[in-house]
CSV table of C-alpha atoms and ligand atoms in Angstrom, one decimal:
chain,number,residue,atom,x,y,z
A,1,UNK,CA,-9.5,44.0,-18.6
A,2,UNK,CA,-12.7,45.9,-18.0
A,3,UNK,CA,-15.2,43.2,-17.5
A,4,UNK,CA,-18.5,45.6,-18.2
A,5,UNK,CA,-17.1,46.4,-21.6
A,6,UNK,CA,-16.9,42.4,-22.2
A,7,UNK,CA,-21.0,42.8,-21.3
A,8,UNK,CA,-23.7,43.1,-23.7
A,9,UNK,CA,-27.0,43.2,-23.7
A,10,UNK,CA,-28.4,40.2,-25.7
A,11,UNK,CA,-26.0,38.1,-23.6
A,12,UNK,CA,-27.2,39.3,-20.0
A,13,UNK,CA,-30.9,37.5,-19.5
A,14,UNK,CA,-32.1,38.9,-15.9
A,15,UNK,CA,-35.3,36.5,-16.2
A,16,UNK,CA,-33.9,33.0,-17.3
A,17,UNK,CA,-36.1,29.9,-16.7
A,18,UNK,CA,-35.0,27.5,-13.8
A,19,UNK,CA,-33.9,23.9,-15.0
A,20,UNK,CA,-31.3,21.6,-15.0
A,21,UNK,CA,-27.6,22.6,-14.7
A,22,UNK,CA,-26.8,21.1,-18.1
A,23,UNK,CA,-29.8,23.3,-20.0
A,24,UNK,CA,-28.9,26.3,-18.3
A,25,UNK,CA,-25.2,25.9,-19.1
A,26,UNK,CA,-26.9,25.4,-22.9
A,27,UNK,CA,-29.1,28.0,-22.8
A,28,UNK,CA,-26.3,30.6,-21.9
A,29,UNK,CA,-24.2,29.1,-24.7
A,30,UNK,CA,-26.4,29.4,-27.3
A,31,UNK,CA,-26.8,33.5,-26.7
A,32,UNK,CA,-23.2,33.3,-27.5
A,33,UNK,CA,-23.2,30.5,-30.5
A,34,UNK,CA,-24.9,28.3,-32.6
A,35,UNK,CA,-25.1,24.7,-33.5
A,36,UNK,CA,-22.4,22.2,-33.7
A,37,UNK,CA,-19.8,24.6,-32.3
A,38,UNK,CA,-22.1,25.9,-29.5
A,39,UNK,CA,-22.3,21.8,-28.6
A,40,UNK,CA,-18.6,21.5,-28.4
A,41,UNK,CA,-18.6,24.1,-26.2
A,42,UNK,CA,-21.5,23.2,-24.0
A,43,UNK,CA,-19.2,19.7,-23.6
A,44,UNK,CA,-16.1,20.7,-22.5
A,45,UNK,CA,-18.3,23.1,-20.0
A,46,UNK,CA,-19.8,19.7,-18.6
A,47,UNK,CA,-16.5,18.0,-18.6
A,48,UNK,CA,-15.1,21.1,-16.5
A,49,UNK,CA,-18.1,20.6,-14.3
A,50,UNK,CA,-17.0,16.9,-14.0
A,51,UNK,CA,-14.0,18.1,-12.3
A,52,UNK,CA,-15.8,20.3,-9.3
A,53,UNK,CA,-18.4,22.7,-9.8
A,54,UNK,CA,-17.9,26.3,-10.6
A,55,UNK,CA,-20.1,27.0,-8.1
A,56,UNK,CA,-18.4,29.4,-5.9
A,57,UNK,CA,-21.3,29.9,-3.2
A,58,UNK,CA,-23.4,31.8,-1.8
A,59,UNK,CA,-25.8,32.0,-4.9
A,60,UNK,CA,-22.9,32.3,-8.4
A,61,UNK,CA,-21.6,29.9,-10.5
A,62,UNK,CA,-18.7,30.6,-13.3
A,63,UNK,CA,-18.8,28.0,-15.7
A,64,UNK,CA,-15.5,28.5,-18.0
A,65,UNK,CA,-13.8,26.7,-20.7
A,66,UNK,CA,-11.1,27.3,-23.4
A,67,UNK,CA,-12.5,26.7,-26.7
A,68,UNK,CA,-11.4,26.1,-30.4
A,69,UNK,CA,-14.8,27.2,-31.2
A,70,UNK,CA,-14.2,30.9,-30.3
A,71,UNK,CA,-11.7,33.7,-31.5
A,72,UNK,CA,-12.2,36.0,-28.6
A,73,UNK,CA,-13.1,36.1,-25.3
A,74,UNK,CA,-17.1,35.7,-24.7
A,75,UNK,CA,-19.3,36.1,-21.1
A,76,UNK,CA,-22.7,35.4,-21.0
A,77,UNK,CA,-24.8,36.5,-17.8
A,78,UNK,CA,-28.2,34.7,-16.6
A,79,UNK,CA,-29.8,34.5,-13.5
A,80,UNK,CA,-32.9,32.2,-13.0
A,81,UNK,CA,-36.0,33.5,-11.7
A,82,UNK,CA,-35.7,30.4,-8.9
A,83,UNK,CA,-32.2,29.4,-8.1
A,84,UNK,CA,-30.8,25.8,-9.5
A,85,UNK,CA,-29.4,22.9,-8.1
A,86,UNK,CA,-25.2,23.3,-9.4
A,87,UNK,CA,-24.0,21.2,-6.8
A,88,UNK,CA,-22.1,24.4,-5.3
A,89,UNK,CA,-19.0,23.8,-2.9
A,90,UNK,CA,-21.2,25.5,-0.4
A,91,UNK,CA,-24.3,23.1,-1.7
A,92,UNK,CA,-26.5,25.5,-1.8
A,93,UNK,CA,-28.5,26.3,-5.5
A,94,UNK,CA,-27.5,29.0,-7.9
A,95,UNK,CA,-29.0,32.0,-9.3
A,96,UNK,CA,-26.6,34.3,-11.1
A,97,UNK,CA,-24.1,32.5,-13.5
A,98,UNK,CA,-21.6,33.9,-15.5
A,99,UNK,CA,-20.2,31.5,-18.2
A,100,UNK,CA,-16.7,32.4,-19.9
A,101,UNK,CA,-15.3,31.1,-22.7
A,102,UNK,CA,-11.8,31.7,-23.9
A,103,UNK,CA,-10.1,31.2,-27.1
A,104,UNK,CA,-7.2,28.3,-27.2
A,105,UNK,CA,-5.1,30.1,-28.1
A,106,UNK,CA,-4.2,33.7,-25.8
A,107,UNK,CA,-1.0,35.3,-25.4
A,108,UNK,CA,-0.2,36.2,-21.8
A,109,UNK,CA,-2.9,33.9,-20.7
A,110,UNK,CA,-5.4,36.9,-20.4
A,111,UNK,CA,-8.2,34.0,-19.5
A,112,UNK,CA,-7.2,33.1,-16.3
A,113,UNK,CA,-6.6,37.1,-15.3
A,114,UNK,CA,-10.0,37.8,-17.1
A,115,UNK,CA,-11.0,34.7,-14.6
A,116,UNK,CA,-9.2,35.6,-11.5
A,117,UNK,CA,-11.2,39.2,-11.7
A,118,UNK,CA,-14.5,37.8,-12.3
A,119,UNK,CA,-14.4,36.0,-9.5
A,120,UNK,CA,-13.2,38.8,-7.5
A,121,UNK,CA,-16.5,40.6,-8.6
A,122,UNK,CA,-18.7,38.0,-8.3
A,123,UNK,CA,-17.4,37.6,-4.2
A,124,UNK,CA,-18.5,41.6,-4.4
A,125,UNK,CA,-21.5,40.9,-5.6
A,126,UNK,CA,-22.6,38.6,-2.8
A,127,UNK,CA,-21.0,39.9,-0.1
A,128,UNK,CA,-22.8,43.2,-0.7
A,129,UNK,CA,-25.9,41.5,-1.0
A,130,UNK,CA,-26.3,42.3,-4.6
A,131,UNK,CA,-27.4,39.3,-6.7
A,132,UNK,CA,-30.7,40.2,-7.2
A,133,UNK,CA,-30.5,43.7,-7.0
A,134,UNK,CA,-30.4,44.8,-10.8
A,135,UNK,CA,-34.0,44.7,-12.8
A,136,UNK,CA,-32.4,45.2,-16.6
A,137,UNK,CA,-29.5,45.0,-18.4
A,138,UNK,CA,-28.7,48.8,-18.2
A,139,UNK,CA,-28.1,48.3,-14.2
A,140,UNK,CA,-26.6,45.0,-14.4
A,141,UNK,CA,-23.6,46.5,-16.6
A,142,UNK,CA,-23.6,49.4,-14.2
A,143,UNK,CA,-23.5,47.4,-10.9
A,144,UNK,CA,-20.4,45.6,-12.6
A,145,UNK,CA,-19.1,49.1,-13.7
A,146,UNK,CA,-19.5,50.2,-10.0
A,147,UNK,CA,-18.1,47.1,-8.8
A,148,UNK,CA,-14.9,47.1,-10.9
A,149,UNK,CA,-14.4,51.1,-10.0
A,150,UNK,CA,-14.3,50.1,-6.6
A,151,UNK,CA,-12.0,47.4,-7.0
A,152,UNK,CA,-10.2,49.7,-9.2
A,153,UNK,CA,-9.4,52.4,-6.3
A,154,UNK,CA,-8.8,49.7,-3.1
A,155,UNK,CA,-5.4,48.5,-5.1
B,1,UNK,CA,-12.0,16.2,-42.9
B,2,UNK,CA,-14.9,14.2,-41.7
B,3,UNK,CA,-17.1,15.7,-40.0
B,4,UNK,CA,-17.1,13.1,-37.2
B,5,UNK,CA,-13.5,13.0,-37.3
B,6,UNK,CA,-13.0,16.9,-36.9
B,7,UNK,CA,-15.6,16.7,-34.1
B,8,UNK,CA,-13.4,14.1,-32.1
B,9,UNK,CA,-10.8,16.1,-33.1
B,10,UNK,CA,-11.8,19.3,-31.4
B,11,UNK,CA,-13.0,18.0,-28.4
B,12,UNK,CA,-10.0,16.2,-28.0
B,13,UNK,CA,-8.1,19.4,-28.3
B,14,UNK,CA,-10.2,21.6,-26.3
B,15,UNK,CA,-10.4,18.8,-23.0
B,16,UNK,CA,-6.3,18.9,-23.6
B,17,UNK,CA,-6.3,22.7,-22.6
B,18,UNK,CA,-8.8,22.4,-20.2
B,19,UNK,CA,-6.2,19.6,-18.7
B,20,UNK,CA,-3.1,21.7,-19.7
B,21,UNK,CA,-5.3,24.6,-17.4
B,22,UNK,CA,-6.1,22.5,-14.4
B,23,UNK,CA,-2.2,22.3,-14.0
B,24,UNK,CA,-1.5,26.0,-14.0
B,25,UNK,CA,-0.5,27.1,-10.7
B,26,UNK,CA,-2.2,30.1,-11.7
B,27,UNK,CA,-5.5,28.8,-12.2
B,28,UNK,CA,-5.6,27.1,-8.5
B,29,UNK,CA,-4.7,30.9,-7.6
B,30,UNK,CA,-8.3,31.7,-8.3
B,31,UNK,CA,-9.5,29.1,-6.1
B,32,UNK,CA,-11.7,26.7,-8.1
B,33,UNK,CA,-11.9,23.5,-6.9
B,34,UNK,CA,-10.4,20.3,-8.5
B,35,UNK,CA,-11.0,16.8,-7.6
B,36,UNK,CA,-8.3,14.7,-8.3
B,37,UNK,CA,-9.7,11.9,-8.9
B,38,UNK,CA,-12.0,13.6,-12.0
B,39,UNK,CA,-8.8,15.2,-13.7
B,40,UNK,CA,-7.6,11.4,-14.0
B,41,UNK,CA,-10.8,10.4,-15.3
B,42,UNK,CA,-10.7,13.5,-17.8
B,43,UNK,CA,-7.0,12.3,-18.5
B,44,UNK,CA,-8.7,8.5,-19.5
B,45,UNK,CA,-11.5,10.3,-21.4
B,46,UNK,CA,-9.3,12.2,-23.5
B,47,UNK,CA,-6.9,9.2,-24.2
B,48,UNK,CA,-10.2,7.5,-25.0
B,49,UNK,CA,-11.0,10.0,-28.1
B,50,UNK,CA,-7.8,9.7,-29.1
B,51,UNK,CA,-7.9,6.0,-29.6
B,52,UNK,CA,-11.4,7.0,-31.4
B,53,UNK,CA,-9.0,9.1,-34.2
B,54,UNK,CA,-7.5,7.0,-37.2
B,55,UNK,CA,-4.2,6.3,-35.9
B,56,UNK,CA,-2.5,8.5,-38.6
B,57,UNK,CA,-4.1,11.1,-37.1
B,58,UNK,CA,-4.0,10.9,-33.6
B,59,UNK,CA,0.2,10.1,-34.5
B,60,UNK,CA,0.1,13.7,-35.7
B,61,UNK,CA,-1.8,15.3,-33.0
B,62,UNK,CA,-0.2,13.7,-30.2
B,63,UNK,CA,3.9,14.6,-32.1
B,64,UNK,CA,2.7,18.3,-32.3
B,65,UNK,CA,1.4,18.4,-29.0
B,66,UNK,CA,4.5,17.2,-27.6
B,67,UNK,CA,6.0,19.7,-29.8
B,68,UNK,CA,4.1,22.5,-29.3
B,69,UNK,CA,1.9,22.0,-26.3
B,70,UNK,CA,-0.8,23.3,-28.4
B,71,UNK,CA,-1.4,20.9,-31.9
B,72,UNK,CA,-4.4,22.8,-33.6
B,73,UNK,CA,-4.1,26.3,-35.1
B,74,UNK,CA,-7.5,28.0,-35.8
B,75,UNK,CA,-6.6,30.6,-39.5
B,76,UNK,CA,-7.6,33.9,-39.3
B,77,UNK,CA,-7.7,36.1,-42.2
B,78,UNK,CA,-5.4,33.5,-43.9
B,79,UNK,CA,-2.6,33.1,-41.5
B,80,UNK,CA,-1.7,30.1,-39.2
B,81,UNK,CA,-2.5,31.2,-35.8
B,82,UNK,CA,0.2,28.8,-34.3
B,83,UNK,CA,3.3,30.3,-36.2
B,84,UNK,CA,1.6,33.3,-37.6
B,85,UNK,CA,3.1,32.5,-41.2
B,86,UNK,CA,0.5,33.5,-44.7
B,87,UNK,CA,-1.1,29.8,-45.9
B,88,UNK,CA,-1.0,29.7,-49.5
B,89,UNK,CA,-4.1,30.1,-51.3
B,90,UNK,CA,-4.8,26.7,-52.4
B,91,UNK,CA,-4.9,25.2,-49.1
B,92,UNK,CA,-7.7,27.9,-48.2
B,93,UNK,CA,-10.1,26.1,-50.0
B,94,UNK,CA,-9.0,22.6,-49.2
B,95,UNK,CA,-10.5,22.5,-45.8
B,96,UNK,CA,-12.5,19.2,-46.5
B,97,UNK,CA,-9.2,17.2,-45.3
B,98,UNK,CA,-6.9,17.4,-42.6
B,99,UNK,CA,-4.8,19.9,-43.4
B,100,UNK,CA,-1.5,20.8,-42.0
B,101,UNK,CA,0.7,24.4,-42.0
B,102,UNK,CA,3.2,23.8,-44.6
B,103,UNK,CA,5.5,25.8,-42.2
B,104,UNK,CA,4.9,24.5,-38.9
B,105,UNK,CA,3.0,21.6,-39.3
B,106,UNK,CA,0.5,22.1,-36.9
B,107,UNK,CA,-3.2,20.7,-37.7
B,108,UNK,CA,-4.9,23.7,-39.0
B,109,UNK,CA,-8.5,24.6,-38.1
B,110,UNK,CA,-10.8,27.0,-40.1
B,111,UNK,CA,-13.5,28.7,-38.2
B,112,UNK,CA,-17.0,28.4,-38.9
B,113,UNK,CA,-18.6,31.4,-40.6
C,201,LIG,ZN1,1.9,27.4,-38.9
């Protein structure tokens, strides 16, 4: 899996307005789809919430669901211009989220490897400081190119 | 299908793989958290929505799941995505009620589009 390729550039807003965890959750699901399926979605993402945020720390959430409602895997990146309350297991607010959201049905469970790897970056991506580093798209796909190249090598 | 009906339906399905997920031993691998005492209250939701299908139905869903694990299969490009067999024609069109796989049974679901 090459997450960057999985990135594109309607789906990556650098400059998304601060609100409530729920509206930014919709907001990020709506880039991706439309009406009553982009609802069904946006509910089991809540009901995962329910469960313990996907908060991870230090700044990144990775909301994440399975859904009927998609055929393939879809990521949408946002980060807020001021970071969010997302009840984070660190408690502190959010700024960059990536939201996932897997087909139902996937051979060789590729979600949860496509999962396990974003999160890998994301720990990158804060530990080198990095969060609100890129200005557009062009260098947000190239920070997670960088990123993944790295990763890539240290295996 | 009703609408309200499918809606249930899908929801349903989609909380039993986020369930079916929680369990994976690979998934607490990544290290997301999971309260315990929220995935019982996501079990009780979901056998709440299933109580909300007509009992036909949720008979059906809960047989294949047992079954299969998985009871919906989305068609793409005409074939059931569960047992990847060709649906015939006529049932392409019929999408308005719950329809089934002639070959495997499972409850088949037609994408938006
Ligand atoms: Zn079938």
């Amino acid at each position: 899996m090459n997450l960057a390729s999985l990135l594109s550039k309607e789906r990556i807003d650098l400059s998304l307005s601060p609100g409530k965890k729920e509206d930014v959750i919709r907001t990020l699901v709506y880039s991706i789809k439309k009406g009553e399926d982009a609802e069904l979605i946006v509910s089991t993402l809540l009901k995962r919430e329910e469960l313990g945020s996907t908060g991870i720390g230090k700044g990144i959430a990775i909301p994440h669901c399975r859904s009927l409602a998609v055929n393939k895997l879809e990521i949408s990146v946002g980060r807020t211009t001021k970071p969010i309350q997302f009840k984070a297991i660190d408690k502190k607010p959010v700024s960059l989220i990536f939201l996932i959201i897997a087909p139902p049905h996937d051979p060789g469970n590729q979600y949860l490897i496509t999962l396990g790897k974003i999160v890998q970056i994301a720990k990158e991506i804060t530990k080198k400081n990095l969060v609100n580093k890129p200005t557009t798209h062009e260098e947000f796909i190239t920070m997670i190119n960088d990123i993944e190249k790295q990763l890539g090598k240290r295996k | 299908m009703l609408d309200v009906i499918a809606m249930h339906l899908k929801l349903l399905f989609d909380l039993d793989n986020l369930i079916s997920d929680m369990d994976e031993p690979k998934y607490k691998e990544i290290g997301f958290k999971v309260d315990d005492e929220e995935h019982h209250a996501l079990i009780r939701t979901r056998n709440d929505l299933l109580k909300k299908l007509p009992d036909d139905i949720a008979y059906v869903y809960e047989r294949l799941k047992q079954r299969y694990r998985q009871a919906v299969a989305p068609v793409d490009n005409g074939f059931c995505f569960g047992c990847f067999q060709k649906l015939p024609t006529e049932l392409l069109t019929r999408s308005k009620e719950l329809t089934t796989c002639p070959n495997c049974g499972r409850i088949l679901y037609f994408p938006e589009q």
